[in-house]
Short mmCIF file of C-alpha atoms in Angstrom, two decimals:
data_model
loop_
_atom_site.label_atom_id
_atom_site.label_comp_id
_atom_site.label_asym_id
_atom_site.label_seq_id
_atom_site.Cartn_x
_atom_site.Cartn_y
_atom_site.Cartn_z
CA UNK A 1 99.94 103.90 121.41
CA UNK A 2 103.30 103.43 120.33
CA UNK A 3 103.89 105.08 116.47
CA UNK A 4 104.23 102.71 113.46
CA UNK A 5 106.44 104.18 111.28
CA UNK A 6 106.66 102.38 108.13
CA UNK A 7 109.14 103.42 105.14
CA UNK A 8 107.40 103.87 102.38
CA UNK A 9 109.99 105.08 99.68
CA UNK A 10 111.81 107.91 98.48
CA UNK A 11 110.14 111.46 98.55
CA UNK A 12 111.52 112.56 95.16
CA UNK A 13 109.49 110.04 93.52
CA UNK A 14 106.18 111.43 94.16
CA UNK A 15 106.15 114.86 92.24
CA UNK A 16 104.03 117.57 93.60
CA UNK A 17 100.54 117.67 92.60
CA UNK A 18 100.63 113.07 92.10
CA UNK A 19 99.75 110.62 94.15
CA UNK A 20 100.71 106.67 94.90
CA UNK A 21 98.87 104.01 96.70
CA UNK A 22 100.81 102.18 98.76
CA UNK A 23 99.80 98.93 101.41
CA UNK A 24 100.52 98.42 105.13
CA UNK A 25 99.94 95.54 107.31
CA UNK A 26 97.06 95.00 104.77
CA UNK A 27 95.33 97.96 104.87
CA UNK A 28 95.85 100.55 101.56
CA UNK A 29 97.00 104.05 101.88
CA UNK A 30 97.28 106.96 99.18
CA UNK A 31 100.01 109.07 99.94
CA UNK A 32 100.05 113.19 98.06
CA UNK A 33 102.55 115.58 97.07
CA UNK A 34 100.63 118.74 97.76
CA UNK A 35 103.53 121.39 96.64
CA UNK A 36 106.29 119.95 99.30
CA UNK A 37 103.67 118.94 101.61
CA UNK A 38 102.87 115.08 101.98
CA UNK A 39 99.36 113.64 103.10
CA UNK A 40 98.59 110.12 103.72
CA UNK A 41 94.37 108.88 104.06
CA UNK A 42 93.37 106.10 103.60
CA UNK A 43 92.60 104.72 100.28
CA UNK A 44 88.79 103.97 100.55
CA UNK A 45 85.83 106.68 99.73
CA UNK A 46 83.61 106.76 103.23
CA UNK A 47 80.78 106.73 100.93
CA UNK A 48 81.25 103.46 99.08
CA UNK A 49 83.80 100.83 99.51
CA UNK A 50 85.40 102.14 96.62
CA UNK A 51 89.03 102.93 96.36
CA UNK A 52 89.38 106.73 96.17
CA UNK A 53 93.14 106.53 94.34
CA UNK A 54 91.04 106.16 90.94
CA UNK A 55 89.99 109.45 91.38
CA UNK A 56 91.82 112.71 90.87
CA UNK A 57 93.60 115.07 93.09
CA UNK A 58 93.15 119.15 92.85
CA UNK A 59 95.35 120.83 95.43
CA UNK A 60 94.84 119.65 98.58
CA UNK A 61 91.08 117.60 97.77
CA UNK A 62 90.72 114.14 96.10
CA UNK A 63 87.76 113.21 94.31
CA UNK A 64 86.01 109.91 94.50
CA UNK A 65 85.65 108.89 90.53
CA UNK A 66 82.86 107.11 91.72
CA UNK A 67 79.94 109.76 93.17
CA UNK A 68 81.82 112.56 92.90
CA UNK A 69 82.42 113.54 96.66
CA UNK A 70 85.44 115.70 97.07
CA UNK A 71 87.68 114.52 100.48
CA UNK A 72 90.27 117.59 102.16
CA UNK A 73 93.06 115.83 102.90
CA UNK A 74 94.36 117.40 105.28
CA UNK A 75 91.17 116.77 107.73
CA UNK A 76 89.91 113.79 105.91
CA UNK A 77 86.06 115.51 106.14
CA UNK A 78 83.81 115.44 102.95
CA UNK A 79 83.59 118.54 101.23
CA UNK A 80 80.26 117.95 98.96
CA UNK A 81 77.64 114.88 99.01
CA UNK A 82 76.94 112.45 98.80
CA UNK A 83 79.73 111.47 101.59
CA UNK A 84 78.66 112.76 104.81
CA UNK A 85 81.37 110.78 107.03
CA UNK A 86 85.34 111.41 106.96
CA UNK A 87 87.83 109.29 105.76
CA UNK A 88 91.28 108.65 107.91
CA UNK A 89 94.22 110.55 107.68
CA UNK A 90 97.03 109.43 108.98
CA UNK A 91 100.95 111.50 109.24
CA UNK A 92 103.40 111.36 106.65
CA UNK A 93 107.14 112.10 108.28
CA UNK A 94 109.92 112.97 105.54
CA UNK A 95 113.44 111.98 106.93
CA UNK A 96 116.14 112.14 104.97
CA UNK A 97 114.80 111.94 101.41
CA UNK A 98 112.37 108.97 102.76
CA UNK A 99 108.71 109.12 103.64
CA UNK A 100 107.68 107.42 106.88
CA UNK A 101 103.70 106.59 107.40
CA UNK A 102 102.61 106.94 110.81
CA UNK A 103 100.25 103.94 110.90
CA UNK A 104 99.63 103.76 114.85
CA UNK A 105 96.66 105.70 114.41
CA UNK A 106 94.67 108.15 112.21
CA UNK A 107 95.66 111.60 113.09
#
């Protein structure tokens, strides 16, 4: 499938350790600053349809404010119950100062 890059907006304005919500073709994304490391999943806890940017994030993990189920997100898997399924990841590309999302497919 051919890769969807979307531009998203400048990297400096997510500061390490935050997170944004952004939407796509319809479909809502959070993207992370993990140190200088960007993550993008999608923005919906696998457990409920309830939107996991109204949680928190602690390193690497975001936690649904909702049950309490931490997501990695890097892998997208569930890290405690009550979610047992992942949620999608999907690549974040930073050229030139500006963050592309990969939307083709989850990674």
């Amino acid at each position: 499938m051919e890769k969807q890059l979307t531009d998203i907006g400048a990297a400096a304005d997510i500061a390490p350790g935050k997170l944004t919500t952004v939407t796509v073709g319809g479909r809502d994304y959070i993207v992370a600053r993990v140190e200088d490391r960007f993550y993008a999943v999608e923005d919906n806890c696998s457990h409920e349809d309830y939107p996991l940017s109204y949680g928190c994030l602690d390193g690497a993990y975001i936690k649904c404010s909702l049950h309490g189920s931490w997501f990695s997100l890097e892998t997208g898997k569930p890290q405690e119950p009550p979610a047992d399924e992942p949620i999608a990841t999907f690549r974040v590309l930073e050229r030139d100062g500006r963050l592309l999302l990969d939307t083709s497919q989850p990674a």
